[in-house]
PDB file of C-alpha atoms and ligand atoms in Angstrom:
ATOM      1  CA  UNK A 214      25.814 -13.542  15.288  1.00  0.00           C
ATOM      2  CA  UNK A 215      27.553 -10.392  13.704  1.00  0.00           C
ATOM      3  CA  UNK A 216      26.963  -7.198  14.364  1.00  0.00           C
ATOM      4  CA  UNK A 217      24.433  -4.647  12.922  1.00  0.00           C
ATOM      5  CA  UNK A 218      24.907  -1.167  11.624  1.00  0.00           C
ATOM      6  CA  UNK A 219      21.271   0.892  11.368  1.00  0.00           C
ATOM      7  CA  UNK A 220      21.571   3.746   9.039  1.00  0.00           C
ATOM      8  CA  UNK A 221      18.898   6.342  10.502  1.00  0.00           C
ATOM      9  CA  UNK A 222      17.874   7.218  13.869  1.00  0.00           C
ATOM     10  CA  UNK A 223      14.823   7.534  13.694  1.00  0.00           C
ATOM     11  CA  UNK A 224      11.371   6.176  15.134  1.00  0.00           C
ATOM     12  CA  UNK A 225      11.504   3.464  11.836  1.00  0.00           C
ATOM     13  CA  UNK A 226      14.930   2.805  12.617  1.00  0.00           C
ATOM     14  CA  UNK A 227      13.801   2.167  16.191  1.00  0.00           C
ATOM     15  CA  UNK A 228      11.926  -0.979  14.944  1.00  0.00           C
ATOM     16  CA  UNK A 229      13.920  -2.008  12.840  1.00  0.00           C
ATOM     17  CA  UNK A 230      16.686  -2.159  15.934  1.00  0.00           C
ATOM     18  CA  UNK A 231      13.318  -4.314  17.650  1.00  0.00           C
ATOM     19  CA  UNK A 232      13.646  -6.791  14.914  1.00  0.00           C
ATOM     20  CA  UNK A 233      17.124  -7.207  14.467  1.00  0.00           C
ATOM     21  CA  UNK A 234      17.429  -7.849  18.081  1.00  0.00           C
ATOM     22  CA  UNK A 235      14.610 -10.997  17.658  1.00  0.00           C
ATOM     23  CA  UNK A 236      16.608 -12.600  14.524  1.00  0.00           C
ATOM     24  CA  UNK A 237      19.508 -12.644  16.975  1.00  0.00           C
ATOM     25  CA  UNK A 238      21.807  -9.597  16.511  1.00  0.00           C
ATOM     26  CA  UNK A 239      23.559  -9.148  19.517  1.00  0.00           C
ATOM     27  CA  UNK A 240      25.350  -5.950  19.047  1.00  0.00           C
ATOM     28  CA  UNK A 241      23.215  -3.027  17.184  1.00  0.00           C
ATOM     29  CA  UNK A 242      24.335   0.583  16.314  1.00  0.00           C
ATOM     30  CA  UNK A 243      22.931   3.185  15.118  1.00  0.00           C
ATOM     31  CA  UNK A 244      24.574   5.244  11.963  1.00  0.00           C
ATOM     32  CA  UNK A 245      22.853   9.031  11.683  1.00  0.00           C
ATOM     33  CA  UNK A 246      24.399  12.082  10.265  1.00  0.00           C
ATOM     34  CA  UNK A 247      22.373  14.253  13.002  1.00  0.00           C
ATOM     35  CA  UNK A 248      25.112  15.458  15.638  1.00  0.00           C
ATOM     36  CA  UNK A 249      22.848  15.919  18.445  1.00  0.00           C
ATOM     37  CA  UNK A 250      21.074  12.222  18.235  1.00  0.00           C
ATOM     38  CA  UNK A 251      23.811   9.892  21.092  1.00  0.00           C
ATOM     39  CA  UNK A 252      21.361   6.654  21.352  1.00  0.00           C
ATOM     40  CA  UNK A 253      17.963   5.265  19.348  1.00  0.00           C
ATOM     41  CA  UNK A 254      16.032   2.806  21.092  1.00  0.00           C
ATOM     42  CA  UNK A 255      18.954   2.087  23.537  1.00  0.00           C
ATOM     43  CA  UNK A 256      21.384   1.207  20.981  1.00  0.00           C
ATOM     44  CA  UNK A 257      24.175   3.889  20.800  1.00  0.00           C
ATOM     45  CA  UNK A 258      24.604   6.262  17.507  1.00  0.00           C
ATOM     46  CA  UNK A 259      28.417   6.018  16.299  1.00  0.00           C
ATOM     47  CA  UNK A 260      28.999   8.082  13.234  1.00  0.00           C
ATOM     48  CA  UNK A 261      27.529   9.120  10.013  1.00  0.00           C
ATOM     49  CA  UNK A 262      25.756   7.424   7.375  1.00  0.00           C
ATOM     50  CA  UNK A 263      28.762   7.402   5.042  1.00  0.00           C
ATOM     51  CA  UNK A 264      31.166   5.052   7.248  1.00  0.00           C
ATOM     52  CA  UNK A 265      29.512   1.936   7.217  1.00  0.00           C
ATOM     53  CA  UNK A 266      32.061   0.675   5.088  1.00  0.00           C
ATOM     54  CA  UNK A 267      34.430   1.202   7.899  1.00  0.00           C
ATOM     55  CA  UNK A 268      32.376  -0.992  10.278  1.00  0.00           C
ATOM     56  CA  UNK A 269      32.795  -4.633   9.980  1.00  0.00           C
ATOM     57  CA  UNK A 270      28.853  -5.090  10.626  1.00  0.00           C
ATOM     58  CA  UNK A 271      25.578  -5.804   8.199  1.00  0.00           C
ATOM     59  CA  UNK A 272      23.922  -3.327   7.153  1.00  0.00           C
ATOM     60  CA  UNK A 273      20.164  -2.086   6.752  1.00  0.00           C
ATOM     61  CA  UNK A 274      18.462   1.002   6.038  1.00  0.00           C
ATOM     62  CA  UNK A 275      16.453   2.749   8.887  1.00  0.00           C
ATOM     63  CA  UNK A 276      15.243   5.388   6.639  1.00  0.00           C
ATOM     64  CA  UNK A 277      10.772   5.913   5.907  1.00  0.00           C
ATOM     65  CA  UNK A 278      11.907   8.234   3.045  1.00  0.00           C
ATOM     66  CA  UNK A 279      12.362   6.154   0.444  1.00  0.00           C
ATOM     67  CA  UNK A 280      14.168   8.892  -2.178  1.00  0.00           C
ATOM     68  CA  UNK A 281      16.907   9.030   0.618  1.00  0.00           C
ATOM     69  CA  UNK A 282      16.820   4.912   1.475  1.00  0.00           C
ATOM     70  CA  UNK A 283      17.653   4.584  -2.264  1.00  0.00           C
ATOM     71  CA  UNK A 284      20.351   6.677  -2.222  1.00  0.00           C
ATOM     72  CA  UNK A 285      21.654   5.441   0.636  1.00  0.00           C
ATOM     73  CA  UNK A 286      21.330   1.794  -0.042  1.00  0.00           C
ATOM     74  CA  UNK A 287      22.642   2.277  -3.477  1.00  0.00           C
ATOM     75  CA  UNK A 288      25.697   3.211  -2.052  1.00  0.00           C
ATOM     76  CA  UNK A 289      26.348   0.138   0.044  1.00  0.00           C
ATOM     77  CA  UNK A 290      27.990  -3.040  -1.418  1.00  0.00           C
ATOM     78  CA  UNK A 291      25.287  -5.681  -1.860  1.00  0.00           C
ATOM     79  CA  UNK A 292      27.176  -8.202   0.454  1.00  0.00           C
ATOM     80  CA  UNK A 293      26.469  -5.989   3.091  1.00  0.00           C
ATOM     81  CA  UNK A 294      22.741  -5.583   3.247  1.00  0.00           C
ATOM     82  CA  UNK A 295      20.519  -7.715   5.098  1.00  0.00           C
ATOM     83  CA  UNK A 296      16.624  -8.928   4.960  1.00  0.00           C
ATOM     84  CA  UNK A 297      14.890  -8.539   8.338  1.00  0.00           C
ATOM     85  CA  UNK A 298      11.641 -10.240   8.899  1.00  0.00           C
ATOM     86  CA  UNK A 299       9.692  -9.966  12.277  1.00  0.00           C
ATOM     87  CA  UNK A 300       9.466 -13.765  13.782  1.00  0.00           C
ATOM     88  CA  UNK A 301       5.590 -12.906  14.175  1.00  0.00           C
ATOM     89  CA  UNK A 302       5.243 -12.271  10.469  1.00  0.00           C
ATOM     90  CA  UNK A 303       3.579 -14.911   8.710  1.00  0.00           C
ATOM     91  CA  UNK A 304       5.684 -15.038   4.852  1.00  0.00           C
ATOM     92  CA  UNK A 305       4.974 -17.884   2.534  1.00  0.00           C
ATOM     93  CA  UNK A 306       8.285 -20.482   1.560  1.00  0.00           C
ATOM     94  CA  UNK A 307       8.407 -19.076  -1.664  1.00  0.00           C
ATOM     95  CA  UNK A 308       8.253 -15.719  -0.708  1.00  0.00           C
ATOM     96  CA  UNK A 309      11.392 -13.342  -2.479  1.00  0.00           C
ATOM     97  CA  UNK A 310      12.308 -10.407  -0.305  1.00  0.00           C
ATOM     98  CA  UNK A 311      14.707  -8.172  -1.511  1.00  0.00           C
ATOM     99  CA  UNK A 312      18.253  -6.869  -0.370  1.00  0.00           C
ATOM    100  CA  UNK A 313      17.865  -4.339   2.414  1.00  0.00           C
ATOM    101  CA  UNK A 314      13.584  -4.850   3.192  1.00  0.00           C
ATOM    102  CA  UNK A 315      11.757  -5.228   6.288  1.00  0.00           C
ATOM    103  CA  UNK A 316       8.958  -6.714   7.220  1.00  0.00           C
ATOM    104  CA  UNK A 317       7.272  -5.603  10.750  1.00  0.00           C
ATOM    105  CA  UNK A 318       5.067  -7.481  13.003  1.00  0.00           C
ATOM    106  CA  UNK A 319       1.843  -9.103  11.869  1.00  0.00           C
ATOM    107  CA  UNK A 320       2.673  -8.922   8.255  1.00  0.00           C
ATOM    108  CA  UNK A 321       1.425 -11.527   6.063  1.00  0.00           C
ATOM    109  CA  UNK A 322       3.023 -12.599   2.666  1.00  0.00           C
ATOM    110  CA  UNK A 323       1.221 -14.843   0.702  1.00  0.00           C
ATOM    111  CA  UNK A 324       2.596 -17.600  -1.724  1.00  0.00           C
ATOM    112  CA  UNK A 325       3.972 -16.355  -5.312  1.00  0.00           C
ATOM    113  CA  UNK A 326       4.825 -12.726  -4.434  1.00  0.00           C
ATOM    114  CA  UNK A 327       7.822 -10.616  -5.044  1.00  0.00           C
ATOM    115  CA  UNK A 328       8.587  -7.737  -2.622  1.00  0.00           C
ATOM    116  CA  UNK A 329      11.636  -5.878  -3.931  1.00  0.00           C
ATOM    117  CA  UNK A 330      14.809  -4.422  -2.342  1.00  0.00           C
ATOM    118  CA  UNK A 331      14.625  -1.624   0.222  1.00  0.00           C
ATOM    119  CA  UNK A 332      10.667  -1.895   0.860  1.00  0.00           C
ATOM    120  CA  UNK A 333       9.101  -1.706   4.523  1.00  0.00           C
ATOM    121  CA  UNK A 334       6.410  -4.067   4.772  1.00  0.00           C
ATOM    122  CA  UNK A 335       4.513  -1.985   7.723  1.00  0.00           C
ATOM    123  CA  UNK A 336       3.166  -3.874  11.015  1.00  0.00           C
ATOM    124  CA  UNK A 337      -0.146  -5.698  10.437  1.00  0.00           C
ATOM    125  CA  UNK A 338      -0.219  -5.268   6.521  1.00  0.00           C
ATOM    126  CA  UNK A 339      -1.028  -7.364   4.014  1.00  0.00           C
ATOM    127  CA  UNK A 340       0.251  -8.682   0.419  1.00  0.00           C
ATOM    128  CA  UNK A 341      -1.957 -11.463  -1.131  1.00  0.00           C
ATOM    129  CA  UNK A 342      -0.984 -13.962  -3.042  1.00  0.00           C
ATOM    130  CA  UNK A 343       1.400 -13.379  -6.877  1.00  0.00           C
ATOM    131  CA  UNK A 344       1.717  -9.797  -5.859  1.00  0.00           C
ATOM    132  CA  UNK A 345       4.435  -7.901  -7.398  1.00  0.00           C
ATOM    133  CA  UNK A 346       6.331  -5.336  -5.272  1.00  0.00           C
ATOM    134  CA  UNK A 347       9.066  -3.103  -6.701  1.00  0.00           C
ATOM    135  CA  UNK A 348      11.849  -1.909  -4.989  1.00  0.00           C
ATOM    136  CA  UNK A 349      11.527   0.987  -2.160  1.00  0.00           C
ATOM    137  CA  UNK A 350       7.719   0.464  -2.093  1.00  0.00           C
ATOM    138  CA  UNK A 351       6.624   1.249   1.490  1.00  0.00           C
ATOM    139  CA  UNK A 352       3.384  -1.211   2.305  1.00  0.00           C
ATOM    140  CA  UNK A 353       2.288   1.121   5.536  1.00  0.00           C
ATOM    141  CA  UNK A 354       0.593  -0.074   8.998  1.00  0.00           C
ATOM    142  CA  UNK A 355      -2.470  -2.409   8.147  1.00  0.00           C
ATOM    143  CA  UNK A 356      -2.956  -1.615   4.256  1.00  0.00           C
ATOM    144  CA  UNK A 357      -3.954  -4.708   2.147  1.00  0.00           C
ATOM    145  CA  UNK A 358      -2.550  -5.530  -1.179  1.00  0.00           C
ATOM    146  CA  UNK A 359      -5.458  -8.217  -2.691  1.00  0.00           C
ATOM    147  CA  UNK A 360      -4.524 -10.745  -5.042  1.00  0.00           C
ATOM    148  CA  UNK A 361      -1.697  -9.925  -8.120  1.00  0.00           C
ATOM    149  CA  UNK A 362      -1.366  -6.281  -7.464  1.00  0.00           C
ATOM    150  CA  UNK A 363       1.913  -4.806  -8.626  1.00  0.00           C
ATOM    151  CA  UNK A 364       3.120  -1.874  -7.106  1.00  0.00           C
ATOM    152  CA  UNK A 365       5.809   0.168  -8.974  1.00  0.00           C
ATOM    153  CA  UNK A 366       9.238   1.740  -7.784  1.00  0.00           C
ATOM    154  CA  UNK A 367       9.226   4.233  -4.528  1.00  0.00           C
ATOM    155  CA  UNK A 368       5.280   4.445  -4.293  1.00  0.00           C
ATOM    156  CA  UNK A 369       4.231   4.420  -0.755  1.00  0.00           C
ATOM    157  CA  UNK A 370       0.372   2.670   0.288  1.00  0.00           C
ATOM    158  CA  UNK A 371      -0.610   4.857   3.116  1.00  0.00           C
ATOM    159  CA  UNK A 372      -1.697   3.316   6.157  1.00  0.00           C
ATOM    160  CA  UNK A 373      -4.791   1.087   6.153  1.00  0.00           C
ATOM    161  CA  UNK A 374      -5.081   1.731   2.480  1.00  0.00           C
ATOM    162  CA  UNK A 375      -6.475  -1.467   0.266  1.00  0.00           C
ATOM    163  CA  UNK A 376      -5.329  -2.258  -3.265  1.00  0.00           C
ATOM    164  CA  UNK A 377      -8.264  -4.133  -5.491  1.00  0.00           C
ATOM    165  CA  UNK A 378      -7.374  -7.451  -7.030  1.00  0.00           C
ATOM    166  CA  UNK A 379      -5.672  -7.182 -10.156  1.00  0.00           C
ATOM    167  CA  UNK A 380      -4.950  -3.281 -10.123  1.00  0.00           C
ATOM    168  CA  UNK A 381      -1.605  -2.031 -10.971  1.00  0.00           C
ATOM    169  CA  UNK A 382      -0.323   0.914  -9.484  1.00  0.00           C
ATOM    170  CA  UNK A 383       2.969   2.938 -11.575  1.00  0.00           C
ATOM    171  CA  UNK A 384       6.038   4.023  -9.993  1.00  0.00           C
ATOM    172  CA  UNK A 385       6.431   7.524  -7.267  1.00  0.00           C
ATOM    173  CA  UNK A 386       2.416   7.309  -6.314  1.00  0.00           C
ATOM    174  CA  UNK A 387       1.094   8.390  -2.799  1.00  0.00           C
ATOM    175  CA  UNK A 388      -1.582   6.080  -1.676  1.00  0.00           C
ATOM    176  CA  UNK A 389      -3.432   8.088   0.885  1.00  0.00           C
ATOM    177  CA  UNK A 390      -4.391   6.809   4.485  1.00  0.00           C
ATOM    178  CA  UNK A 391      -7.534   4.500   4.152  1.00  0.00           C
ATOM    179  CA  UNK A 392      -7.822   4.808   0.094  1.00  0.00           C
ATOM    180  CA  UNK A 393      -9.453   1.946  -1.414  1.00  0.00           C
ATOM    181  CA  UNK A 394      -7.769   1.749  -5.166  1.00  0.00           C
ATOM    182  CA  UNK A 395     -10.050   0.327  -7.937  1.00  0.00           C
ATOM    183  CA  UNK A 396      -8.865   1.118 -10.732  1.00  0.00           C
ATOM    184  CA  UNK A 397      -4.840   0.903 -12.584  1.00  0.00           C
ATOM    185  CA  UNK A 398      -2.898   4.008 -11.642  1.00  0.00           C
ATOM    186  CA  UNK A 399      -0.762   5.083 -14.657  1.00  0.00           C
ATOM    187  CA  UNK A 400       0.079   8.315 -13.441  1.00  0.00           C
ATOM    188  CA  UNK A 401       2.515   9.605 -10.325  1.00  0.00           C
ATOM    189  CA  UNK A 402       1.271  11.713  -8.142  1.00  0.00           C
ATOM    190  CA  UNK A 403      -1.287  11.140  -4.751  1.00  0.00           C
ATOM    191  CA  UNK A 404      -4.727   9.496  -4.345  1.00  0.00           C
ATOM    192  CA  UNK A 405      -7.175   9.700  -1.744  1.00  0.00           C
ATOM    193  CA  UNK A 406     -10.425   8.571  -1.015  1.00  0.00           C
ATOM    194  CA  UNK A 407     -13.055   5.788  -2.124  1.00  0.00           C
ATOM    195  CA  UNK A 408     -12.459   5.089  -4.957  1.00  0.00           C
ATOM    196  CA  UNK A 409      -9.044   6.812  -4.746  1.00  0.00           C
ATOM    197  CA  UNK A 410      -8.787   9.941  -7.373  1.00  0.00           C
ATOM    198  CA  UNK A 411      -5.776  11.801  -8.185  1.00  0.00           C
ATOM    199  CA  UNK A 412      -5.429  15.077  -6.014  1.00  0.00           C
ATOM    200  CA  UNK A 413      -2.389  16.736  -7.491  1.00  0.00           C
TER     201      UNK A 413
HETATM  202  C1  COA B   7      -2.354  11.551   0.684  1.00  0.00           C
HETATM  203  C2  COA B   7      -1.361  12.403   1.446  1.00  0.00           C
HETATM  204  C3  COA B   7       0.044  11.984   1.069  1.00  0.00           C
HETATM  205  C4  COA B   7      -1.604  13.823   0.992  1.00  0.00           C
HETATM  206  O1  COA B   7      -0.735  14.681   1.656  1.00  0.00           O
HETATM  207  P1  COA B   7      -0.560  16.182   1.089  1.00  0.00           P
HETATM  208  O2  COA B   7      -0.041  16.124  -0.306  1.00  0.00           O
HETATM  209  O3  COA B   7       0.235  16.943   2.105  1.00  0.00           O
HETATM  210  O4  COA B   7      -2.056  16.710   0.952  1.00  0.00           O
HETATM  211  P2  COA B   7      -2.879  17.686   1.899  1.00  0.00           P
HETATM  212  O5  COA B   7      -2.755  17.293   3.338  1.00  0.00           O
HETATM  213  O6  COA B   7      -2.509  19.070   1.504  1.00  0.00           O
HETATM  214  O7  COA B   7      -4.370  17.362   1.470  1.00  0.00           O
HETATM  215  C5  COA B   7      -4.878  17.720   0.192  1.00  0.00           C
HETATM  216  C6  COA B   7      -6.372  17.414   0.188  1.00  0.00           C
HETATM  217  O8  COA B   7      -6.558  15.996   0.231  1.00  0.00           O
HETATM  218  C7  COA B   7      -7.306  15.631   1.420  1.00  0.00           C
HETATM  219  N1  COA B   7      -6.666  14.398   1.941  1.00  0.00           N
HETATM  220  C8  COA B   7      -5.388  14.247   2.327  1.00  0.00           C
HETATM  221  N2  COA B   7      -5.148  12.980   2.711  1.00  0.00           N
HETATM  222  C9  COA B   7      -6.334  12.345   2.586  1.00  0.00           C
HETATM  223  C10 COA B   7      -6.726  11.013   2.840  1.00  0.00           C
HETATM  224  N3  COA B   7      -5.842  10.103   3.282  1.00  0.00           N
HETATM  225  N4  COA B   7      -7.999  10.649   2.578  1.00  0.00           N
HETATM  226  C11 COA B   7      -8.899  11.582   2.124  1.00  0.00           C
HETATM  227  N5  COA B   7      -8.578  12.859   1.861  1.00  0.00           N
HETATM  228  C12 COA B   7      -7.318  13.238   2.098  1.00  0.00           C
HETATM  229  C13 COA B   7      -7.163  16.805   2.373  1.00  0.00           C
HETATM  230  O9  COA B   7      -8.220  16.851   3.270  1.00  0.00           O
HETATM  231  C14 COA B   7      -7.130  17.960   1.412  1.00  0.00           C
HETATM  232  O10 COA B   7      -8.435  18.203   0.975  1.00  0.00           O
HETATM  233  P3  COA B   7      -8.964  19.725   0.707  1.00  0.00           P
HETATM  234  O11 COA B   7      -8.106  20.233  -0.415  1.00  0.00           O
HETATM  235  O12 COA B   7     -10.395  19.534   0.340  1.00  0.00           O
HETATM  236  O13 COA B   7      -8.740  20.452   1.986  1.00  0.00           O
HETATM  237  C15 COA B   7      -1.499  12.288   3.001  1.00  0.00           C
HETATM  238  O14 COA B   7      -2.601  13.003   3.500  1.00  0.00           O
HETATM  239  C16 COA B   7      -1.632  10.844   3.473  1.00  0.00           C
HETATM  240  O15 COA B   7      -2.701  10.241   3.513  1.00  0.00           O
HETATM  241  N6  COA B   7      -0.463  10.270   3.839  1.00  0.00           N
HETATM  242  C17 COA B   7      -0.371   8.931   4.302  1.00  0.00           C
HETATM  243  C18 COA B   7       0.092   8.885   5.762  1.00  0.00           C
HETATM  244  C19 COA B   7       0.330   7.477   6.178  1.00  0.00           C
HETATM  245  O16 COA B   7      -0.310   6.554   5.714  1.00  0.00           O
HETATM  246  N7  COA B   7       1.301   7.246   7.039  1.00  0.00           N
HETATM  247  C20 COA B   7       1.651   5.888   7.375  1.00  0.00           C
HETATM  248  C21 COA B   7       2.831   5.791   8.242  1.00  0.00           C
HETATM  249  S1  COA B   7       3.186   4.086   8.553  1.00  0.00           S
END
């Protein structure tokens, strides 16, 4: 199997090493525009973010920011980026998963949902069936999505957060750690609590 560049260092990227190694990649490296990071999970950091086009190797996004994965990924020719799902994840056939996504451990996809391109799809999470998932959406460690949920650009569903049936959430929200959303969200900005309210 070819060989994988990992843009980002970091304790994500880490993971994401973790489950390129179980779809088969045999040779990993690490891209990271910190001078003073030499390895990441074992796997050897070779140069800066901006030359993987001079690598002949796919490409994915180790990044949790997801301003910065955007910007990054939008940079790198489509043919390039991979998909990565964990072999323990548990995604329906007709599942879509965008260019340049992950999905960790335990996830569960269920039939008729769209996850778009550069999302993380966090260890032990959840997205119920006809859910619609825009692109750099992070779904973090064991938050639920219920039933046709759609979750705008760049928003981020803290960890073991849960998203009511039927709710919409817009674009650039903060879902706060163990929020329960009820309602639609129409308006950026972060939510906390039960029923999540707007803090600033
Ligand atoms: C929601 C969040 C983004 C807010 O961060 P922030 O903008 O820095 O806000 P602050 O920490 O200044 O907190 C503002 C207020 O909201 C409260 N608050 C923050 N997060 C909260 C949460 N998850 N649930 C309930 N209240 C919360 C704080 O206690 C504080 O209340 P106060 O004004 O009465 O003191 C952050 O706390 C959070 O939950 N992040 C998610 C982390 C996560 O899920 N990581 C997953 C990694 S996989």
């Amino acid at each position: 199997m070819r060989k994988l560049a990992i843009i980002g260092a970091s304790g994500y990227g880490k993971v994401v090493a973790d489950i390129a190694r179980r779809n088969g990649y045999k040779e990993i490296v690490f891209l990271d525009d910190d001078d003073s990071i030499h390895e990441c999970g074992g796997y050897p950091v070779i140069g800066k973010s901006t030359e993987s086009g001079m690598i002949d190797a796919d490409v994915i996004i180790g990044i949790g920011n997801a301003g910065v994965r955007k910007q990054i990924q939008e940079s790198i020719p489509d043919e390039k980026l991979v998909t990565l799902i964990h072999p323990d994840a548990v995604v329906a056939e007709d599942v879509v998963v965008g260019k340049g996504s992950v999905v960790m451990a335990g996830a569960v996809i269920n039939p008729g949902v769209r996850i778009g391109k550069g999302c993380i799809i966090n260890t032990c999470s959840s997205v119920d069936h006809d859910c619609e998932v825009g692109d750099y959406v992070h779904i973090a460690v064991g938050s639920h999505l219920c039933g046709t949920v759609s979750v705008g650009d760049g928003t981020w569903i803290g960890a073991g957060a849960t998203v009511s049936n039927n709710v919409s959430i817009c674009s650039a929200c903060m879902i706060g750690a163990g929020a329960v959303v009820v309602k639609n969200i129409v308006e950026a900005g972060s939510y906390v609590g039960l029923p999540a309210k707007k803090i600033k």
